[in-house]
mmCIF file of C-alpha atoms in Angstrom:
data_model
loop_
_atom_site.group_PDB
_atom_site.id
_atom_site.type_symbol
_atom_site.label_atom_id
_atom_site.label_comp_id
_atom_site.label_asym_id
_atom_site.label_seq_id
_atom_site.Cartn_x
_atom_site.Cartn_y
_atom_site.Cartn_z
ATOM 1 C CA MET A 1 6.462 203.233 33.420
ATOM 2 C CA SER A 2 8.439 201.094 35.864
ATOM 3 C CA SER A 3 11.367 202.651 37.658
ATOM 4 C CA ASN A 4 12.986 199.305 38.492
ATOM 5 C CA PRO A 5 16.446 198.973 36.858
ATOM 6 C CA LEU A 6 16.997 196.269 34.305
ATOM 7 C CA PRO A 7 18.959 193.161 35.576
ATOM 8 C CA GLN A 8 22.578 193.370 34.590
ATOM 9 C CA ALA A 9 24.986 190.512 33.940
ATOM 10 C CA LEU A 10 27.352 190.031 36.891
ATOM 11 C CA PRO A 11 31.049 190.458 36.033
ATOM 12 C CA ASP A 12 33.252 187.322 35.873
ATOM 13 C CA VAL A 13 36.911 188.351 36.044
ATOM 14 C CA ALA A 14 37.944 184.683 36.307
ATOM 15 C CA GLY A 15 37.385 184.554 32.511
ATOM 16 C CA ASP A 16 40.041 187.220 31.874
ATOM 17 C CA THR A 17 43.371 186.356 30.320
ATOM 18 C CA ALA A 18 46.093 185.584 32.854
ATOM 19 C CA THR A 19 48.832 188.272 33.064
ATOM 20 C CA SER A 20 51.514 185.606 33.591
ATOM 21 C CA ALA A 21 50.496 182.750 31.340
ATOM 22 C CA ARG A 22 51.337 179.394 32.924
ATOM 23 C CA ALA A 23 49.560 176.080 33.388
ATOM 24 C CA LEU A 24 48.934 175.029 37.007
ATOM 25 C CA ASP A 25 49.142 171.484 38.476
ATOM 26 C CA TRP A 26 46.210 171.822 40.938
ATOM 27 C CA VAL A 27 43.610 174.418 41.746
ATOM 28 C CA GLY A 28 40.682 173.829 44.080
ATOM 29 C CA MET A 29 39.477 173.744 47.708
ATOM 30 C CA GLU A 30 40.508 172.030 50.912
ATOM 31 C CA ARG A 31 38.732 170.941 54.082
ATOM 32 C CA ILE A 32 35.238 171.237 52.735
ATOM 33 C CA ALA A 33 32.674 169.983 55.221
ATOM 34 C CA LEU A 34 30.329 167.611 53.384
ATOM 35 C CA PRO A 35 28.209 164.508 54.119
ATOM 36 C CA LEU A 36 29.587 161.273 52.641
ATOM 37 C CA ARG A 37 27.491 158.222 51.883
ATOM 38 C CA LEU A 38 29.124 154.875 52.642
ATOM 39 C CA PRO A 39 27.844 151.553 51.308
ATOM 40 C CA THR A 40 26.426 149.088 53.790
ATOM 41 C CA PRO A 41 25.673 145.359 53.497
ATOM 42 C CA ASP A 42 21.931 146.036 53.473
ATOM 43 C CA GLY A 43 22.268 148.427 50.533
ATOM 44 C CA ALA A 44 20.708 151.349 52.438
ATOM 45 C CA GLY A 45 24.007 153.214 52.929
ATOM 46 C CA MET A 46 25.289 155.205 55.899
ATOM 47 C CA GLN A 47 25.868 158.918 55.916
ATOM 48 C CA VAL A 48 28.911 160.275 57.762
ATOM 49 C CA ALA A 49 30.558 163.661 58.180
ATOM 50 C CA ALA A 50 33.686 164.122 56.026
ATOM 51 C CA SER A 51 36.386 166.700 55.313
ATOM 52 C CA VAL A 52 36.975 166.889 51.583
ATOM 53 C CA ASP A 53 39.607 168.300 49.252
ATOM 54 C CA ILE A 54 38.870 168.759 45.556
ATOM 55 C CA GLY A 55 41.175 170.016 42.826
ATOM 56 C CA VAL A 56 41.662 170.093 39.075
ATOM 57 C CA ASP A 57 44.554 171.077 36.920
ATOM 58 C CA LEU A 58 44.471 174.325 34.954
ATOM 59 C CA ALA A 59 45.794 173.098 31.645
ATOM 60 C CA ARG A 60 45.231 176.237 29.596
ATOM 61 C CA PRO A 61 48.150 178.627 30.420
ATOM 62 C CA GLU A 62 46.276 181.758 29.380
ATOM 63 C CA ALA A 63 43.174 181.093 31.525
ATOM 64 C CA ARG A 64 43.093 183.149 34.667
ATOM 65 C CA GLY A 65 41.087 180.756 36.843
ATOM 66 C CA ILE A 66 38.892 177.661 36.989
ATOM 67 C CA HIS A 67 35.163 177.485 37.734
ATOM 68 C CA MET A 68 35.482 176.882 41.416
ATOM 69 C CA SER A 69 31.823 177.020 42.370
ATOM 70 C CA ARG A 70 30.990 174.298 39.911
ATOM 71 C CA LEU A 71 33.332 171.907 41.658
ATOM 72 C CA TYR A 72 31.648 172.589 45.016
ATOM 73 C CA LEU A 73 28.114 172.149 43.711
ATOM 74 C CA ARG A 74 28.844 168.942 41.798
ATOM 75 C CA LEU A 75 30.814 167.467 44.734
ATOM 76 C CA GLN A 76 28.024 168.328 47.199
ATOM 77 C CA ASP A 77 25.405 166.564 45.144
ATOM 78 C CA ALA A 78 27.488 163.495 44.205
ATOM 79 C CA LEU A 79 28.810 162.581 47.691
ATOM 80 C CA ALA A 80 25.504 162.921 49.432
ATOM 81 C CA VAL A 81 23.578 160.777 46.953
ATOM 82 C CA GLU A 82 25.900 158.072 45.612
ATOM 83 C CA ALA A 83 27.591 155.562 47.898
ATOM 84 C CA MET A 84 31.329 155.677 47.778
ATOM 85 C CA THR A 85 32.690 153.070 45.277
ATOM 86 C CA PRO A 86 35.497 153.087 42.725
ATOM 87 C CA ALA A 87 32.964 153.525 39.944
ATOM 88 C CA GLY A 88 31.206 156.376 41.836
ATOM 89 C CA LEU A 89 34.482 158.130 42.532
ATOM 90 C CA ARG A 90 35.416 157.880 38.808
ATOM 91 C CA ARG A 91 32.067 159.441 37.783
ATOM 92 C CA THR A 92 32.448 162.236 40.334
ATOM 93 C CA LEU A 93 36.006 163.071 39.188
ATOM 94 C CA GLN A 94 35.023 162.975 35.514
ATOM 95 C CA ASP A 95 32.083 165.306 36.212
ATOM 96 C CA CYS A 96 34.464 167.755 37.927
ATOM 97 C CA ILE A 97 36.759 167.691 34.857
ATOM 98 C CA ASP A 98 33.780 168.178 32.478
ATOM 99 C CA SER A 99 32.482 171.084 34.563
ATOM 100 C CA GLN A 100 35.528 173.158 33.621
ATOM 101 C CA ASP A 101 34.673 173.391 29.884
ATOM 102 C CA GLY A 102 38.056 172.348 28.600
ATOM 103 C CA LEU A 103 40.225 174.126 31.235
ATOM 104 C CA SER A 104 41.131 170.807 33.002
ATOM 105 C CA THR A 105 42.275 167.320 32.074
ATOM 106 C CA GLN A 106 42.562 165.703 35.539
ATOM 107 C CA ALA A 107 40.986 165.851 38.944
ATOM 108 C CA ARG A 108 41.886 164.826 42.493
ATOM 109 C CA LEU A 109 39.618 164.154 45.459
ATOM 110 C CA ALA A 110 40.685 163.529 49.094
ATOM 111 C CA LEU A 111 38.075 162.271 51.569
ATOM 112 C CA ARG A 112 38.658 162.052 55.338
ATOM 113 C CA TYR A 113 36.156 160.588 57.780
ATOM 114 C CA ASP A 114 35.798 158.233 60.735
ATOM 115 C CA HIS A 115 34.775 154.679 59.724
ATOM 116 C CA LEU A 116 32.452 153.350 62.442
ATOM 117 C CA LEU A 117 32.278 149.660 63.129
ATOM 118 C CA ARG A 118 30.424 147.786 65.863
ATOM 119 C CA ARG A 119 32.729 145.418 67.734
ATOM 120 C CA ASP A 120 31.793 142.478 69.925
ATOM 121 C CA ALA A 121 33.307 142.118 73.333
ATOM 122 C CA LEU A 122 35.684 139.188 73.808
ATOM 123 C CA ALA A 123 33.621 137.211 76.412
ATOM 124 C CA SER A 124 30.615 139.025 77.830
ATOM 125 C CA GLY A 125 28.321 139.219 74.794
ATOM 126 C CA HIS A 126 28.281 143.030 74.839
ATOM 127 C CA SER A 127 29.392 145.211 71.909
ATOM 128 C CA GLY A 128 30.318 148.831 71.206
ATOM 129 C CA TRP A 129 31.207 151.208 68.432
ATOM 130 C CA LYS A 130 34.772 151.971 67.329
ATOM 131 C CA ALA A 131 35.954 154.744 65.045
ATOM 132 C CA TYR A 132 38.849 154.224 62.556
ATOM 133 C CA PRO A 133 40.271 157.368 60.872
ATOM 134 C CA VAL A 134 40.202 156.843 57.098
ATOM 135 C CA GLU A 135 41.494 158.878 54.165
ATOM 136 C CA ILE A 136 40.857 158.174 50.530
ATOM 137 C CA ASP A 137 42.790 159.856 47.737
ATOM 138 C CA ALA A 138 41.269 159.448 44.259
ATOM 139 C CA ARG A 139 42.820 160.832 41.049
ATOM 140 C CA LEU A 140 41.620 160.672 37.499
ATOM 141 C CA GLY A 141 43.702 161.655 34.507
ATOM 142 C CA ALA A 142 44.019 160.346 30.931
ATOM 143 C CA GLU A 143 41.079 158.055 31.797
ATOM 144 C CA ARG A 144 43.118 156.258 34.479
ATOM 145 C CA LEU A 145 41.773 156.101 38.013
ATOM 146 C CA SER A 146 44.238 155.929 40.926
ATOM 147 C CA LEU A 147 43.032 155.084 44.404
ATOM 148 C CA THR A 148 44.950 155.268 47.648
ATOM 149 C CA LEU A 149 43.368 154.172 50.971
ATOM 150 C CA ALA A 150 44.913 155.049 54.338
ATOM 151 C CA PHE A 151 43.717 154.074 57.797
ATOM 152 C CA SER A 152 44.928 153.400 61.298
ATOM 153 C CA VAL A 153 44.272 150.676 63.875
ATOM 154 C CA ASP A 154 45.028 150.905 67.617
ATOM 155 C CA TYR A 155 46.128 147.797 69.469
ATOM 156 C CA SER A 156 47.884 146.673 72.585
ATOM 157 C CA SER A 157 51.497 145.418 72.486
ATOM 158 C CA THR A 158 53.157 143.451 75.301
ATOM 159 C CA CYS A 159 56.996 143.444 75.142
ATOM 160 C CA PRO A 160 58.492 139.918 74.671
ATOM 161 C CA ALA A 161 61.693 140.887 76.489
ATOM 162 C CA SER A 162 59.726 142.265 79.419
ATOM 163 C CA ALA A 163 57.594 139.128 79.520
ATOM 164 C CA ALA A 164 60.670 136.893 79.632
ATOM 165 C CA LEU A 165 62.210 138.900 82.408
ATOM 166 C CA SER A 166 58.952 138.828 84.356
ATOM 167 C CA ARG A 167 58.670 135.074 83.951
ATOM 168 C CA GLN A 168 62.149 134.646 85.320
ATOM 169 C CA ALA A 169 61.438 136.989 88.255
ATOM 170 C CA ASN A 170 58.280 135.100 89.032
ATOM 171 C CA ALA A 171 60.078 131.708 88.815
ATOM 172 C CA ASP A 172 62.820 132.915 91.150
ATOM 173 C CA HIS A 173 60.214 134.282 93.566
ATOM 174 C CA PHE A 174 58.430 130.944 93.590
ATOM 175 C CA ALA A 175 61.634 129.034 94.212
ATOM 176 C CA THR A 176 62.482 131.316 97.184
ATOM 177 C CA GLU A 177 59.057 131.157 98.693
ATOM 178 C CA PHE A 178 58.824 127.276 98.509
ATOM 179 C CA ALA A 179 62.503 126.363 98.879
ATOM 180 C CA SER A 180 61.810 124.220 102.016
ATOM 181 C CA ALA A 181 58.192 123.204 101.316
ATOM 182 C CA ARG A 182 57.834 119.460 100.619
ATOM 183 C CA PRO A 183 55.661 118.133 99.160
ATOM 184 C CA LEU A 184 53.704 120.756 97.207
ATOM 185 C CA SER A 185 50.043 120.151 96.280
ATOM 186 C CA THR A 186 48.461 121.682 93.215
ATOM 187 C CA GLY A 187 45.936 123.488 95.442
ATOM 188 C CA VAL A 188 48.658 125.143 97.520
ATOM 189 C CA VAL A 189 50.523 126.347 94.510
ATOM 190 C CA ARG A 190 47.400 127.597 92.834
ATOM 191 C CA ASP A 191 46.297 129.543 95.917
ATOM 192 C CA TRP A 192 49.705 131.097 96.206
ATOM 193 C CA ILE A 193 49.811 132.148 92.608
ATOM 194 C CA ALA A 194 46.342 133.668 92.908
ATOM 195 C CA SER A 195 47.305 135.599 95.997
ATOM 196 C CA GLU A 196 49.032 139.000 96.129
ATOM 197 C CA HIS A 197 52.269 137.235 96.992
ATOM 198 C CA GLY A 198 52.269 135.123 93.835
ATOM 199 C CA LEU A 199 53.278 137.863 91.397
ATOM 200 C CA ALA A 200 56.768 139.330 91.570
ATOM 201 C CA ALA A 201 56.804 141.092 88.178
ATOM 202 C CA THR A 202 54.551 141.906 85.254
ATOM 203 C CA PRO A 203 55.629 142.708 81.632
ATOM 204 C CA HIS A 204 55.068 146.150 80.323
ATOM 205 C CA ALA A 205 52.477 146.776 77.647
ATOM 206 C CA GLN A 206 51.275 149.909 75.789
ATOM 207 C CA ARG A 207 48.716 151.181 73.373
ATOM 208 C CA SER A 208 50.149 150.998 69.913
ATOM 209 C CA ARG A 209 49.060 152.084 66.416
ATOM 210 C CA ALA A 210 49.417 150.664 62.911
ATOM 211 C CA MET A 211 49.126 153.199 60.140
ATOM 212 C CA VAL A 212 48.426 151.671 56.747
ATOM 213 C CA SER A 213 48.406 153.221 53.249
ATOM 214 C CA VAL A 214 47.613 151.057 50.206
ATOM 215 C CA VAL A 215 47.360 151.793 46.480
ATOM 216 C CA LEU A 216 44.299 149.896 45.284
ATOM 217 C CA ARG A 217 43.720 148.212 41.966
ATOM 218 C CA PRO A 218 40.576 150.019 40.709
ATOM 219 C CA SER A 219 39.252 146.961 38.927
ATOM 220 C CA PHE A 220 37.261 145.866 42.041
ATOM 221 C CA ASP A 221 33.697 147.006 42.673
ATOM 222 C CA GLU A 222 34.024 148.067 46.330
ATOM 223 C CA LEU A 223 36.564 149.885 48.476
ATOM 224 C CA PRO A 224 37.766 147.267 50.995
ATOM 225 C CA VAL A 225 37.882 149.585 54.007
ATOM 226 C CA THR A 226 36.188 147.185 56.446
ATOM 227 C CA ASP A 227 37.905 144.152 55.044
ATOM 228 C CA LEU A 228 41.388 145.580 55.503
ATOM 229 C CA ILE A 229 40.713 146.865 58.998
ATOM 230 C CA ASP A 230 39.364 143.480 60.035
ATOM 231 C CA ALA A 231 42.403 141.717 58.486
ATOM 232 C CA VAL A 232 44.879 144.019 60.290
ATOM 233 C CA GLU A 233 43.154 143.656 63.701
ATOM 234 C CA ALA A 234 42.920 139.827 63.247
ATOM 235 C CA VAL A 235 46.637 139.454 62.467
ATOM 236 C CA LEU A 236 47.683 141.626 65.361
ATOM 237 C CA GLY A 237 45.340 139.823 67.732
ATOM 238 C CA THR A 238 45.013 142.580 70.369
ATOM 239 C CA PRO A 239 42.950 145.448 68.982
ATOM 240 C CA VAL A 240 41.728 147.917 71.608
ATOM 241 C CA GLN A 241 38.280 147.122 72.916
ATOM 242 C CA THR A 242 35.015 148.962 73.295
ATOM 243 C CA ALA A 243 32.527 147.517 75.865
ATOM 244 C CA VAL A 244 34.578 145.751 78.580
ATOM 245 C CA LYS A 245 33.388 143.693 81.609
ATOM 246 C CA ARG A 246 35.716 141.771 83.870
ATOM 247 C CA ALA A 247 35.462 138.660 81.725
ATOM 248 C CA ASP A 248 36.429 140.719 78.681
ATOM 249 C CA GLU A 249 39.400 142.259 80.467
ATOM 250 C CA GLN A 250 40.666 138.805 81.455
ATOM 251 C CA ALA A 251 40.239 137.553 77.901
ATOM 252 C CA PHE A 252 42.182 140.612 76.666
ATOM 253 C CA ALA A 253 44.985 139.862 79.088
ATOM 254 C CA ARG A 254 45.167 136.306 77.715
ATOM 255 C CA ARG A 255 45.330 137.605 74.150
ATOM 256 C CA ASN A 256 48.217 139.892 75.061
ATOM 257 C CA ALA A 257 50.039 136.910 76.575
ATOM 258 C CA GLU A 258 49.458 134.892 73.320
ATOM 259 C CA ASN A 259 50.599 137.836 71.114
ATOM 260 C CA LEU A 260 53.827 139.165 72.572
ATOM 261 C CA MET A 261 55.366 141.438 70.021
ATOM 262 C CA PHE A 262 58.066 143.987 69.374
ATOM 263 C CA ALA A 263 57.339 146.732 66.799
ATOM 264 C CA GLU A 264 59.249 144.617 64.316
ATOM 265 C CA ASP A 265 56.922 141.649 64.923
ATOM 266 C CA ALA A 266 53.809 143.776 64.442
ATOM 267 C CA ALA A 267 55.070 145.374 61.197
ATOM 268 C CA ARG A 268 55.840 141.954 59.763
ATOM 269 C CA ARG A 269 52.462 140.574 60.696
ATOM 270 C CA VAL A 270 50.636 143.439 58.960
ATOM 271 C CA ALA A 271 52.896 143.407 55.920
ATOM 272 C CA THR A 272 52.167 139.702 55.387
ATOM 273 C CA VAL A 273 48.451 140.334 55.254
ATOM 274 C CA LEU A 274 48.726 143.298 52.872
ATOM 275 C CA ALA A 275 51.125 141.478 50.551
ATOM 276 C CA GLU A 276 48.639 138.627 50.087
ATOM 277 C CA ASP A 277 45.648 140.802 49.234
ATOM 278 C CA ALA A 278 44.859 140.798 45.421
ATOM 279 C CA ARG A 279 43.174 144.163 45.709
ATOM 280 C CA ILE A 280 46.384 145.906 46.749
ATOM 281 C CA GLU A 281 48.969 147.122 44.183
ATOM 282 C CA ARG A 282 51.442 148.595 46.674
ATOM 283 C CA TYR A 283 51.480 149.205 50.420
ATOM 284 C CA GLU A 284 53.282 151.267 53.040
ATOM 285 C CA LEU A 285 52.862 150.817 56.758
ATOM 286 C CA SER A 286 54.296 152.066 59.994
ATOM 287 C CA VAL A 287 53.704 150.817 63.590
ATOM 288 C CA THR A 288 54.325 152.811 66.686
ATOM 289 C CA HIS A 289 54.506 151.385 70.198
ATOM 290 C CA PHE A 290 53.898 154.278 72.588
ATOM 291 C CA GLU A 291 56.322 152.958 75.200
ATOM 292 C CA SER A 292 55.398 152.614 78.849
ATOM 293 C CA LEU A 293 59.032 151.764 79.755
ATOM 294 C CA HIS A 294 60.765 154.526 77.839
ATOM 295 C CA ALA A 295 60.021 158.201 77.314
ATOM 296 C CA HIS A 296 60.420 157.623 73.605
ATOM 297 C CA ASP A 297 58.473 155.393 71.166
ATOM 298 C CA ALA A 298 59.415 152.262 69.243
ATOM 299 C CA VAL A 299 58.696 152.373 65.472
ATOM 300 C CA ALA A 300 58.960 150.085 62.430
ATOM 301 C CA ARG A 301 58.184 150.823 58.795
ATOM 302 C CA VAL A 302 57.915 148.645 55.701
ATOM 303 C CA ALA A 303 56.724 148.984 52.124
ATOM 304 C CA GLY A 304 56.064 146.433 49.417
ATOM 305 C CA GLU A 305 53.902 145.241 46.530
ATOM 306 C CA GLY A 306 50.769 143.124 46.552
ATOM 307 C CA VAL A 307 50.340 139.846 44.778
ATOM 308 C CA ASN A 308 50.187 139.946 40.967
#
């Protein structure tokens, strides 16, 4: 006769009745390390590392706890296999609700990752990778899906006031240097401008950041992460670069001269792009210019609605 003990059912105290009966808004886990599959134009998908929050409501006041491990297992399988789309997020959230056997009526998922895009240099023909921090907040309740997309874009901002003051200083410097020179040839003036003596002042510029948060209309098939990043960079005109040779640096300097902007100018530019996008229901944005003149930063914020 075998001496091995018979297997016993493991206790599950989460199924006990709660001592203080009360429904809870959200119960779940935060900062789960999981792979996330992003859609790509070729359909193959790209897998990236993500930090994930998952939660459901506890709608039954007398229930002591949710089935936490079920959320983890379903999330792990869904995000690694299915590319991230509005429809895929809806299915994942509904599966999380269904896994709770009637304990929950809504679910929330937050995904944080770096969105990698390959960017061409401005003049040299080189290219390099650039990472954009992205966070997606997806909520499902009463069969309605809510999607919020947040991301940030770094760019260079050259101060218009500083540029005007520098132009005046350079003009005064030229007038002083050539006060008695007559006549002036184009070659002489060009050589002087190109020399160390030809620049009396330069405008101040700084790295800056636009932080964007949009509520998306879930009726579209794809999450417009790349599209919106591209649109914001294009309207600002001076996104920070990756691979840079001397020709690229000169081209970047020219772009800064063509796109002089205060924080107010940058915020208005970005808001105009967001307000015209049919995929956006509402938007909030802030821009920060990390001043090189001051010890403090210049900021501007604006919120609004997308086109109907």
